[in-house]
CSV table of C-alpha atoms in Angstrom, one decimal:
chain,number,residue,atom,x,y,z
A,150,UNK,CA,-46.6,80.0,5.0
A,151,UNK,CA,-47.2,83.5,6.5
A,152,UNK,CA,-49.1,84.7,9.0
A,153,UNK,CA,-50.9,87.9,8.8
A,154,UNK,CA,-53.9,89.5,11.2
A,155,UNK,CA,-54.5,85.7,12.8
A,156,UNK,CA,-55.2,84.0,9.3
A,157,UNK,CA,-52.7,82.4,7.8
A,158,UNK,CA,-52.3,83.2,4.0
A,159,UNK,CA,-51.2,80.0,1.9
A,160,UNK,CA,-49.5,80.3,-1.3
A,161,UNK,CA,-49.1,77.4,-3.6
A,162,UNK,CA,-47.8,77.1,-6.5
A,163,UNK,CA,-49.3,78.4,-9.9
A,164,UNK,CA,-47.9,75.7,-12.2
A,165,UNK,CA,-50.1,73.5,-9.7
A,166,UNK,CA,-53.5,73.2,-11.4
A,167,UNK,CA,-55.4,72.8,-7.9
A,168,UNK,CA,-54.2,75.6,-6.7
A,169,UNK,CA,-55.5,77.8,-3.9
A,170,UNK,CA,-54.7,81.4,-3.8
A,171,UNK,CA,-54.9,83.4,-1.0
A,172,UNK,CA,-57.4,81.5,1.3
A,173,UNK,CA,-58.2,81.7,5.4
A,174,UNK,CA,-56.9,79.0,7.7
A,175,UNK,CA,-58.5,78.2,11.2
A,176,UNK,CA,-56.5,75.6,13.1
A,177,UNK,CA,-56.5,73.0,10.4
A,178,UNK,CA,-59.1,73.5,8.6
A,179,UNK,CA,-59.8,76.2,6.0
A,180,UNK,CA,-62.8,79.2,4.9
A,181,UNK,CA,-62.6,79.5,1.3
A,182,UNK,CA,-63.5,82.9,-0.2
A,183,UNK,CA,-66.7,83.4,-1.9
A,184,UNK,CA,-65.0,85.5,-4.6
A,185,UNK,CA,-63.7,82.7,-6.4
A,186,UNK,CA,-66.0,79.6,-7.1
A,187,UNK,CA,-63.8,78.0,-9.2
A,188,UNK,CA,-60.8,77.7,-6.2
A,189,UNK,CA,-63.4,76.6,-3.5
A,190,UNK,CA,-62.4,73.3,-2.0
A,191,UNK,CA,-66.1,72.3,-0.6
A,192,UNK,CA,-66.3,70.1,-3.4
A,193,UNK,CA,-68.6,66.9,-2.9
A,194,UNK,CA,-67.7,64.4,-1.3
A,195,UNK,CA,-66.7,61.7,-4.1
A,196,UNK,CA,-65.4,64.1,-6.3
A,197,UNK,CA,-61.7,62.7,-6.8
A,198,UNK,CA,-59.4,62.6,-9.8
A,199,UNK,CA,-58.3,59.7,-11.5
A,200,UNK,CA,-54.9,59.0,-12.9
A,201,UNK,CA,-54.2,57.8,-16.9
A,202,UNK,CA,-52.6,55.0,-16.9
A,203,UNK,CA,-51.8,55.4,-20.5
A,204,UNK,CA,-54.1,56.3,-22.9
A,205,UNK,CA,-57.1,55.3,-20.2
A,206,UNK,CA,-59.2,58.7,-20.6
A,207,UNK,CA,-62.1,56.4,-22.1
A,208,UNK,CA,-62.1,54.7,-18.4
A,209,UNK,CA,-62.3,57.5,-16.2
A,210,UNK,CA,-64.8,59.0,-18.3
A,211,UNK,CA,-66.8,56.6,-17.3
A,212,UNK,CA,-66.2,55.6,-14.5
A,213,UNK,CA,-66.3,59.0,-13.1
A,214,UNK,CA,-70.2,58.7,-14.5
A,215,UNK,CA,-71.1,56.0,-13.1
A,216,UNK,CA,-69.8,56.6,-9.7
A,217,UNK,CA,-72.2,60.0,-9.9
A,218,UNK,CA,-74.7,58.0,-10.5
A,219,UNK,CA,-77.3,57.9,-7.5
A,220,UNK,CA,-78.8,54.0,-8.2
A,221,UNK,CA,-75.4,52.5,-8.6
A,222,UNK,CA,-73.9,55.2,-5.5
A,223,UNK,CA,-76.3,53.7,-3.2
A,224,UNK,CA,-76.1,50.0,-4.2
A,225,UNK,CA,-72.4,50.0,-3.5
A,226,UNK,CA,-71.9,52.2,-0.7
A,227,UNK,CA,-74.9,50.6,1.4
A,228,UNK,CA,-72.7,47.4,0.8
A,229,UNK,CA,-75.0,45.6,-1.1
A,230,UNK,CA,-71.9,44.3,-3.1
A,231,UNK,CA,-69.4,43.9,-0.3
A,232,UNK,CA,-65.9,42.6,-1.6
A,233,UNK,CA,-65.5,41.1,2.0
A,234,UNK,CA,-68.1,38.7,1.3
A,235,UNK,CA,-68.1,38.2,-1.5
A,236,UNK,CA,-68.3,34.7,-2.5
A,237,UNK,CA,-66.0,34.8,-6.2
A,238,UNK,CA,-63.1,36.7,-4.4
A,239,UNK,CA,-63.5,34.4,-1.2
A,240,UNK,CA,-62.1,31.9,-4.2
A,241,UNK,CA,-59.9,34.1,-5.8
A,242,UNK,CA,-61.9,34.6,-8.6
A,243,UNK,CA,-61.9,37.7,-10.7
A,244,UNK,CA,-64.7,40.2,-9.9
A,245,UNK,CA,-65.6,43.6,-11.5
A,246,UNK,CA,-68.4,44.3,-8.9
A,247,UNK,CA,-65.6,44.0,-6.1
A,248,UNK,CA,-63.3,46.1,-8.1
A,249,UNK,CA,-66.1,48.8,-8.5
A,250,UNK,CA,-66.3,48.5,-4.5
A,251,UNK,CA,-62.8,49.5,-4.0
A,252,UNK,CA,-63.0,52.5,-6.5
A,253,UNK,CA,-66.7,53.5,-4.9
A,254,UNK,CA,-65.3,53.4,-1.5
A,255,UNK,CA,-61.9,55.3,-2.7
A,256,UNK,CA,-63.8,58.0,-4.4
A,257,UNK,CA,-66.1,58.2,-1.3
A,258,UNK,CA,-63.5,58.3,1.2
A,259,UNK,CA,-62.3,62.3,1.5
A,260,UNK,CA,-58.9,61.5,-0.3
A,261,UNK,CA,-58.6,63.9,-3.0
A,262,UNK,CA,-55.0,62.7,-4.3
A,263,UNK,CA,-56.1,61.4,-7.7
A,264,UNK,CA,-57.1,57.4,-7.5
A,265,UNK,CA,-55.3,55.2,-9.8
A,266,UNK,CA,-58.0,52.3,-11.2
A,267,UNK,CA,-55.5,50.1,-12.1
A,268,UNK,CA,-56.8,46.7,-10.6
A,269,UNK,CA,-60.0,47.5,-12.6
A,270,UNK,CA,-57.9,47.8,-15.9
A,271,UNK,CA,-56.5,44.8,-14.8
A,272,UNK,CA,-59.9,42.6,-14.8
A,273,UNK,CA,-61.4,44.0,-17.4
A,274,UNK,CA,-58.6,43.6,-20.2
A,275,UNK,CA,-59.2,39.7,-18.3
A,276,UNK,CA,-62.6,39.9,-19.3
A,277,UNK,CA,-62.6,41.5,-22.3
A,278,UNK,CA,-59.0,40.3,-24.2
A,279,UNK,CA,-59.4,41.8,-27.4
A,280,UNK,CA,-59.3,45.3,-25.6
A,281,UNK,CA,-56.1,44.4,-23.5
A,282,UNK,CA,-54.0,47.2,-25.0
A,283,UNK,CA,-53.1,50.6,-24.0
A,284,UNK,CA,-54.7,51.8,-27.3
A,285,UNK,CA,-56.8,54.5,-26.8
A,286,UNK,CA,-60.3,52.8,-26.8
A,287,UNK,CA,-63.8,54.2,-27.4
A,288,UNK,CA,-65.8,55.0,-24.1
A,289,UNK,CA,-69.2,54.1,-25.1
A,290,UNK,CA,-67.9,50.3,-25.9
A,291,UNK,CA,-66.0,50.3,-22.3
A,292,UNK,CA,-69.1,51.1,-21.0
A,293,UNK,CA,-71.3,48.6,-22.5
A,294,UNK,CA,-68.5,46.5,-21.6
A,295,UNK,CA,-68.3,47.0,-18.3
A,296,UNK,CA,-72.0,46.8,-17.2
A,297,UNK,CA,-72.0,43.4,-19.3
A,298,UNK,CA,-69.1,42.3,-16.9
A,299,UNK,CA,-71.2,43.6,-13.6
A,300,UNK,CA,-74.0,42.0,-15.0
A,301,UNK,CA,-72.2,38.4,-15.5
A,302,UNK,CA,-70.5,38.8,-12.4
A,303,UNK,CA,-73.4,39.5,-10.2
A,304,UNK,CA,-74.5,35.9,-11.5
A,305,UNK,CA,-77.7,36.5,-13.4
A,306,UNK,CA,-79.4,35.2,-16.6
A,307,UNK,CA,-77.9,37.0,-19.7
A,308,UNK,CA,-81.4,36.9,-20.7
A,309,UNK,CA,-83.3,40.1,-19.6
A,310,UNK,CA,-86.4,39.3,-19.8
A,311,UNK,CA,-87.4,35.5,-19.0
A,312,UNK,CA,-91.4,35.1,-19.1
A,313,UNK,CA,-91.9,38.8,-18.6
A,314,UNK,CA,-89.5,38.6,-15.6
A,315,UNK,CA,-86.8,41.4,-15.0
A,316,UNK,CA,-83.3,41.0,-14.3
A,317,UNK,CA,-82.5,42.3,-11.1
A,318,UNK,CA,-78.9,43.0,-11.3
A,319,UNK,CA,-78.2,46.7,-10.2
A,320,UNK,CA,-77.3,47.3,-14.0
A,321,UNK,CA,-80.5,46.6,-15.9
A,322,UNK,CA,-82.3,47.6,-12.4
A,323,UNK,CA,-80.8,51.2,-13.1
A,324,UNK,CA,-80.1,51.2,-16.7
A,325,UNK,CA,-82.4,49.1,-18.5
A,326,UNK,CA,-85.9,50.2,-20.4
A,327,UNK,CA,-88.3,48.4,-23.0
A,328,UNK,CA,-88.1,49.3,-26.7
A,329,UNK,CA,-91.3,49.0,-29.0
A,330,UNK,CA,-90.8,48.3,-32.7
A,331,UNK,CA,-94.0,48.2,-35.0
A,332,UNK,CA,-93.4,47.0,-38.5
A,333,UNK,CA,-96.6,48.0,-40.5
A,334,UNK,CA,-97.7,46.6,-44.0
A,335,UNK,CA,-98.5,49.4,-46.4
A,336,UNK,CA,-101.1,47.3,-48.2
A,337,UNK,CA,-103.2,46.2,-45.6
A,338,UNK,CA,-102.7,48.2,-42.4
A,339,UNK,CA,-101.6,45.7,-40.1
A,340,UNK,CA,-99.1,45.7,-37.4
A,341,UNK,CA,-96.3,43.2,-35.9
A,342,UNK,CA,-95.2,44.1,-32.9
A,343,UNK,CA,-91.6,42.9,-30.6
A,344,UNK,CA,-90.3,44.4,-27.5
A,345,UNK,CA,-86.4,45.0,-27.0
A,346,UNK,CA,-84.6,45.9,-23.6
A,347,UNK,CA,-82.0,48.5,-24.0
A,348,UNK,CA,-79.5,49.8,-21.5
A,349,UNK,CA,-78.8,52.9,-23.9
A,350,UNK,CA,-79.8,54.6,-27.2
A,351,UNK,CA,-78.0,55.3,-29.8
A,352,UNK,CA,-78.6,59.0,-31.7
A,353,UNK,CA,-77.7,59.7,-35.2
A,354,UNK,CA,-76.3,63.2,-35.6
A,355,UNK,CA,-77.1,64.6,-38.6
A,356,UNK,CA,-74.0,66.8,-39.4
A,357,UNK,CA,-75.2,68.1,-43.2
A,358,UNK,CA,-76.1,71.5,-41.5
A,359,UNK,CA,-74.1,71.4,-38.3
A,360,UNK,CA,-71.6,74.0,-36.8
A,361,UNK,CA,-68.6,72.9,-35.0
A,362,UNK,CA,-67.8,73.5,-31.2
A,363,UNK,CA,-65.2,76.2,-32.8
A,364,UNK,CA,-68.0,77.6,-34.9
A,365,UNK,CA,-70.4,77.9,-32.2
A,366,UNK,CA,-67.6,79.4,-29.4
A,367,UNK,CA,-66.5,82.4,-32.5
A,368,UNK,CA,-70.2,83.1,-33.3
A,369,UNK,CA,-70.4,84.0,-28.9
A,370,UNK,CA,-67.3,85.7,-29.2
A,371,UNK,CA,-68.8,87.9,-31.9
A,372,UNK,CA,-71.7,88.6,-30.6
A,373,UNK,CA,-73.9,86.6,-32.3
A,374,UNK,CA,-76.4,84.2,-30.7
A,375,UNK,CA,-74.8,81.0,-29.6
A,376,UNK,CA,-77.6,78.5,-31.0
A,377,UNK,CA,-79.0,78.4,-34.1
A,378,UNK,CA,-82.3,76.9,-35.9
A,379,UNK,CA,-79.9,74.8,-38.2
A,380,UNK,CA,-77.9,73.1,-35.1
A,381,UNK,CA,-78.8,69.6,-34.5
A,382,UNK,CA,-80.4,69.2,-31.6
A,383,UNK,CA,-80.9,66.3,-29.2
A,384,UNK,CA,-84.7,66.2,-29.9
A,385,UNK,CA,-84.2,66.7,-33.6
A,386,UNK,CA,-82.5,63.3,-33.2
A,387,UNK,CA,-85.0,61.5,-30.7
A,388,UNK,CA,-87.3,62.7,-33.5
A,389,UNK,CA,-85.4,60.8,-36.1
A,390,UNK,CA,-84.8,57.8,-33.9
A,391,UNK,CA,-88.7,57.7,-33.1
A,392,UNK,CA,-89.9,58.5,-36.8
A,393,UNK,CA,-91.6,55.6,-39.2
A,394,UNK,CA,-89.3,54.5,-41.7
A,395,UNK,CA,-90.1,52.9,-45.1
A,396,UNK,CA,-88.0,49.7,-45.5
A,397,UNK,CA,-86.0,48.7,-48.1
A,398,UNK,CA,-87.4,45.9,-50.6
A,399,UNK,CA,-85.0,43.3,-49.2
A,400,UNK,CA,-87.0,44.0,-45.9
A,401,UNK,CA,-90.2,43.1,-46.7
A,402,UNK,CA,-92.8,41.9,-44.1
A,403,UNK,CA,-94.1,38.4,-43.9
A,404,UNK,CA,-98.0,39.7,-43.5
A,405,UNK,CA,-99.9,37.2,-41.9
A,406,UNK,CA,-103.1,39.3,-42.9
A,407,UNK,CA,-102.0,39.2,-46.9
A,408,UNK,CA,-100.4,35.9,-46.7
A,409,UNK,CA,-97.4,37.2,-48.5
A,410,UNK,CA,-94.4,39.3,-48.5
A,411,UNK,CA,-95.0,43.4,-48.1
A,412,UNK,CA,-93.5,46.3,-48.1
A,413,UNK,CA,-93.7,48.0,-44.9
A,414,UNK,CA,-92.4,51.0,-42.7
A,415,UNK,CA,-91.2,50.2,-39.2
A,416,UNK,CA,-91.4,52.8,-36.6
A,417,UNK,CA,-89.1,52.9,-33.1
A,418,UNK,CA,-90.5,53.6,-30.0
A,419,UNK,CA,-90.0,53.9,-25.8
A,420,UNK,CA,-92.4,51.7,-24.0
A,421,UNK,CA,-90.9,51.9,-20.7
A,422,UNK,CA,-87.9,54.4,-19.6
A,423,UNK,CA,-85.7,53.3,-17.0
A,424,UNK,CA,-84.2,55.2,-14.0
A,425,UNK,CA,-80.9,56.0,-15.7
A,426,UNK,CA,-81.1,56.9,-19.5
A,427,UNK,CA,-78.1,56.9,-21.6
A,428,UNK,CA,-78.0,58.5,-24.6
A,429,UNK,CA,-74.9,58.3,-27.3
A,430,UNK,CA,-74.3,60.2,-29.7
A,431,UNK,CA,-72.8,58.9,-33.0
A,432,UNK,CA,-69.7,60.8,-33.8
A,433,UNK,CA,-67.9,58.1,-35.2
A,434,UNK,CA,-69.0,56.7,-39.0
A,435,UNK,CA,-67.3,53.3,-40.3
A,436,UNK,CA,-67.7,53.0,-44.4
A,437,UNK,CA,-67.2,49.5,-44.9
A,438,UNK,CA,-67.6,49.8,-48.5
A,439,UNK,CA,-65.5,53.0,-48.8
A,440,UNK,CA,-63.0,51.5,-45.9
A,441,UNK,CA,-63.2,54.8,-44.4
A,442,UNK,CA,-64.0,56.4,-41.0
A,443,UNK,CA,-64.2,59.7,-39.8
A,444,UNK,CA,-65.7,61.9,-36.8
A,445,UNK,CA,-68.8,64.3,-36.7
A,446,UNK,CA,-67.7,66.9,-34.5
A,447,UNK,CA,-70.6,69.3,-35.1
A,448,UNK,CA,-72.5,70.6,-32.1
A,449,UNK,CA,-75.2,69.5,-30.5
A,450,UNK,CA,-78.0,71.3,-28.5
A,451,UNK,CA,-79.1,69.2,-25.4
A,452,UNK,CA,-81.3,70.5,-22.4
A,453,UNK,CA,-80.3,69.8,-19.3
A,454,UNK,CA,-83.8,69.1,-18.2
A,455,UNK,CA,-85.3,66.5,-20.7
A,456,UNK,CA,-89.1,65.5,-21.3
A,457,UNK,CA,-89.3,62.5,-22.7
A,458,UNK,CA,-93.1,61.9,-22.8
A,459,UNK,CA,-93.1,62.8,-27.1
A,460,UNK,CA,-91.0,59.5,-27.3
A,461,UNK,CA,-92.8,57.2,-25.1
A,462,UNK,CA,-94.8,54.2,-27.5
A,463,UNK,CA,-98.3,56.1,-25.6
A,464,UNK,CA,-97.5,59.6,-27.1
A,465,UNK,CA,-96.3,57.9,-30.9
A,466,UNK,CA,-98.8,55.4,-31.0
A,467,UNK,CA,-101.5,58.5,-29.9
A,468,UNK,CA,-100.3,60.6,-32.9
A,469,UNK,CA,-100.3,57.8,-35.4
A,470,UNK,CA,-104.1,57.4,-34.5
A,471,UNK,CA,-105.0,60.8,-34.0
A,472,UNK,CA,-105.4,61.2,-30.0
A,473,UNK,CA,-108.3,58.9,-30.5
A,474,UNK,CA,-108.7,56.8,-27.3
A,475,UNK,CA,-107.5,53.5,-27.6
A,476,UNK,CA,-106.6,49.9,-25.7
A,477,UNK,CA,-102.4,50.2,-25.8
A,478,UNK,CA,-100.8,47.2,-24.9
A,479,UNK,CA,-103.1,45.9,-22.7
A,480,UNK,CA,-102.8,49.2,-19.9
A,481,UNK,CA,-106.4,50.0,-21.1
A,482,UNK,CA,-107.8,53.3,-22.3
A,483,UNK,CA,-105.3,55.7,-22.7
A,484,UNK,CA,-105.9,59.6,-24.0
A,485,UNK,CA,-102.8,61.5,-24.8
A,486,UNK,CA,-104.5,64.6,-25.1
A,487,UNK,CA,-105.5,64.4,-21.7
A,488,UNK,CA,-103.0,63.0,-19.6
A,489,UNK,CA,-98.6,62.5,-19.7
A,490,UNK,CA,-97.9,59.2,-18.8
A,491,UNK,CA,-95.5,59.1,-15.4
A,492,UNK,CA,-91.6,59.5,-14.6
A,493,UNK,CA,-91.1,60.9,-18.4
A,494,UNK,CA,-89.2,64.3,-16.8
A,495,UNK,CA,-85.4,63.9,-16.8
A,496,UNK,CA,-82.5,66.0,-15.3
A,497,UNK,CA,-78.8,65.8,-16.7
A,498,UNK,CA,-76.0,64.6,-14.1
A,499,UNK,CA,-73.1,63.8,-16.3
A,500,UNK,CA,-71.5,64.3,-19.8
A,501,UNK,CA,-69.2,62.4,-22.0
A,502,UNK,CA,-66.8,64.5,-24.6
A,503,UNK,CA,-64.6,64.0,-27.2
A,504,UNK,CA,-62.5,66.3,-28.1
A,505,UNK,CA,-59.3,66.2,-30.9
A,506,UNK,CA,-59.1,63.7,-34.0
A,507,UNK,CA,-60.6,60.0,-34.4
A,508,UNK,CA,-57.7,58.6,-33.6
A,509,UNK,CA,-56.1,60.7,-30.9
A,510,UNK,CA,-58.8,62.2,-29.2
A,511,UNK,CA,-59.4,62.7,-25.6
A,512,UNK,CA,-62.2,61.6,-23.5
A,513,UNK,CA,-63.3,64.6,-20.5
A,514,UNK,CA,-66.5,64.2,-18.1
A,515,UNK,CA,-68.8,67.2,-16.5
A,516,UNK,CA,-70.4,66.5,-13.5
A,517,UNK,CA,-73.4,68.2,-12.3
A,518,UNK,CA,-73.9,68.1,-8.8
A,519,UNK,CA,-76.1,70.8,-6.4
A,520,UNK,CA,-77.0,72.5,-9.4
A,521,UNK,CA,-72.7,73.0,-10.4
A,522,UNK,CA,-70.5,71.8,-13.0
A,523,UNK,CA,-67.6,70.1,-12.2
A,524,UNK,CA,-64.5,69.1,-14.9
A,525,UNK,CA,-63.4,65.7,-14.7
A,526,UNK,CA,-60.1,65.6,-16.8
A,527,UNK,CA,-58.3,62.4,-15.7
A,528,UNK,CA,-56.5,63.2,-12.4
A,529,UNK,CA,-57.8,67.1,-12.7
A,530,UNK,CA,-61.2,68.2,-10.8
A,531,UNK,CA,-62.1,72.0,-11.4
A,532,UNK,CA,-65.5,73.9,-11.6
A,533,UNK,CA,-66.3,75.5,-14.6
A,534,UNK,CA,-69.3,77.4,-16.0
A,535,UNK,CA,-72.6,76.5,-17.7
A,536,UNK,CA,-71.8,77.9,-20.8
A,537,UNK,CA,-68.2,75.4,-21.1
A,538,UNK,CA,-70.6,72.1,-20.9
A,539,UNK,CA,-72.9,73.7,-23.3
A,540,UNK,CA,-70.3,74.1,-25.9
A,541,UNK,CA,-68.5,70.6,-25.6
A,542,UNK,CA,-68.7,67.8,-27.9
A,543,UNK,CA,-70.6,65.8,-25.8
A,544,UNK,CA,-70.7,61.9,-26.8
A,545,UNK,CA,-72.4,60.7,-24.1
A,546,UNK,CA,-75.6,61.9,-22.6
A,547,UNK,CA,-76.4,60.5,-18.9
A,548,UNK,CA,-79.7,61.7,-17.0
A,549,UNK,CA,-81.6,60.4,-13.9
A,550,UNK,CA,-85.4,61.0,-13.4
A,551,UNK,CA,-86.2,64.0,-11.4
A,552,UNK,CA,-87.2,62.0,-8.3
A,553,UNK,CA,-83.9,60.2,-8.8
A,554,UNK,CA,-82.6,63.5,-8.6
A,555,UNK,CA,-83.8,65.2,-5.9
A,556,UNK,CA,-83.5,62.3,-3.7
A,557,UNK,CA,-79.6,62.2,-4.3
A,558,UNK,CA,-79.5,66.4,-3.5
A,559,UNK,CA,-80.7,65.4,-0.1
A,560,UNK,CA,-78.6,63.0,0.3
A,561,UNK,CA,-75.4,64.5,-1.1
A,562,UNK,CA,-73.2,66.3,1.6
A,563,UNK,CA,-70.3,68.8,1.3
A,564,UNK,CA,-67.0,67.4,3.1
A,565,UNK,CA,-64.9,70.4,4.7
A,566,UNK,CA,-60.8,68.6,4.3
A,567,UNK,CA,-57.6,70.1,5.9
A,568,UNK,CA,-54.9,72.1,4.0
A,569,UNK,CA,-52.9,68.3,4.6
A,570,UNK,CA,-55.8,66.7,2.5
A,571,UNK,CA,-56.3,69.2,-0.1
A,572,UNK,CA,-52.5,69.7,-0.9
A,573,UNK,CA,-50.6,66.4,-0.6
A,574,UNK,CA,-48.1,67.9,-2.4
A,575,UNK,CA,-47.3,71.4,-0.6
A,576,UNK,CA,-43.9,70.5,0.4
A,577,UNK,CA,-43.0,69.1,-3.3
């Protein structure tokens, strides 16, 4: 280390991806310059690398998700799940939501030497045996599988919904919403109805007229605009997902009204959206007759602010009956020319991508925090543009409401660390 003109000038090395070139020092703590975004160490606080413990990139994903996540942020750091006292580990018990308090509190705590999640690992191969390998596993089943374990382990009904009743487990309090299915008779008009709770959604990508990531990255590199009309898009499929369907012959509905067996059509919709909404996107496709399986790695075109109103079982059941005005559900009179129903407005906080081949891809998250985007590539944290998240394979979609939003903006601080804490390693 030098000193010139009272600053001290620190130079690190370049093979060091966290590297810091030529930034100010006063006493022992540092002024980044505002040249460089990218090299800036007022990161957020929780934003912290996490080691690979072999083929684990489909955990940190996640987990680096889900710790971003203001509902579940909250819950743990305001100790609602306190490992202390918690009564399972008091009995040496295994216990994912005491895990998850370690990691929230590790992330949370200024250290930004990567974190190695290896007790988690630990208990969840426990609770989930048939994954217990350090395979490379799919990150939208880890993440099922985890908030199944948190639910479990909290000690609630595996039943959501008991006599209208909500389970109140930080999980389905965050994640869960109410799907509407109507399965109409073509003959006589008439309607069964069944609600589903769903802690995600699952999006078909239609890839027949899809560009690839590499497609879309040459076409900006060219010149050329870098969307396209004949891209998927991620309402084209919340289009699809919502549409009505005609059902196969082997499907047909018991109408009560005929007294016999119809055809019908069946048509999905949202009757109630939760805080968090999780959207996957289907890259993978399993042929069981063909004993095949392959990855769609065409783009996708996602906003990062989301209306969800079109999709809501208000705005579908509206269209299919022409706006009229109409009782829905039992909510009375409801006019969707007139009025959006509430909380519909969504703002992105984290992606999911795959990148590479079905079998040895990798798993990378973005973070958006205060507006930036942040790389989360195992034990590597970097800032990186806009236009890099736009042109990802994203897999998994994760957005908050806008109040959830801008509620964790005013609560989110910046942590200022010392040149000891940002380079653990200077002396290596």
């Amino acid at each position: 280390m030098s000193v010139k003109s009272g600053a001290d000038v620190v130079a690190v090395r370049s093979n060091k991806k966290r590297r810091l070139d030529s930034q100010l020092i006063i006493g022992s703590k540092f002024l980044v310059s505002p040249r460089d975004r990218r090299e800036k160490w007022s990161f957020p606080l929780g934003l912290r690398g996490l080691n690979n413990l072999g083929s684990t990139c489909f955990m940190n994903a996640v987990l680096q998700a889900l710790v971003h996540a203001p509902p579940l942020r909250n819950f743990w750091l305001s100790g609602q799940h306190n490992r202390d006292l918690c009564p399972r580990r008091t009995m040496g018990l295994l216990c994912l939501p005491c895990d998850l308090d370690v990691i929230f509190a590790a992330m949370f705590s200024g250290d930004r030497t990567p974190y190695s999640p290896a007790h988690l690992l630990h208990s969840w191969w426990q609770h989930s045996t048939n994954l217990a390998t350090y395979e490379q596993q799919d990150s939208h089943e880890f993440f099922i599988s985890l908030l199944d374990r948190i639910h479990e382990n909290e000690g609630k009904s595996k039943c959501l919904y008991q006599d209208h009743e909500e389970c109140q487990c930080i999980t389905h309090k965050a994640f869960s919403g109410l799907l509407r299915s109507d399965v109409t008779c073509t003959t006589c008009g008439s309607t069964s109805t069944t609600y589903d709770p769903f802690i995600d959604i699952s999006l078909t990508l239609d890839s027949a007229n899809g560009f690839s990531p590499a497609d879309c990255r040459k076409n900006r590199y060219n010149g050329g605009p870098s969307v396209n009309a004949t891209m998927p898009t991620l309402s084209g499929c919340l289009d699809f997902f919502t549409r009505s369907e005609k059902l196969g012959p082997d499907q047909k509905l018991n109408c009560q009204s005929c007294g016999e067996k119809r055809e019908s059509s069946k048509q999905m919709s949202i009757r109630r959206l939760p805080l968090l909404l999780c959207l996957h996107v289907k890259r993978f496709e399993h042929s069981l007759t063909r004993k095949t399986s392959r990855k769609i790695d065409s783009y996708l075109q996602y906003p990062f602010r989301l209306n969800m109103s079109p999709y809501l079982s208000s705005s579908i059941i509206g269209k299919r009956f022409g706006n009229r005005m109409f009782a829905f559900d039992g909510e009375g009179e409801y006019d969707s020319s007139s009025s959006s129903p509430p909380s519909a407005e969504f703002e992105i906080f984290a992606v999911v991508t795959h990148s590479g081949m079905l079998e040895s891809g990798h798993y990378v998250t973005y973070l958006r925090l205060k507006g930036l985007w942040y790389k989360c590539d195992d034990s590597w944290i970097n800032e990186v543009e806009e236009e890099v998240v736009r042109g990802c394979e994203c897999y998994m979609l994760f957005y908050a409401q806008e109040k959830v939003i801008q509620k964790a903006h005013k609560e989110l601080s910046y942590q200022v660390i010392s040149m000891a804490e940002a380079f653990p390693f200077a002396n290596c």
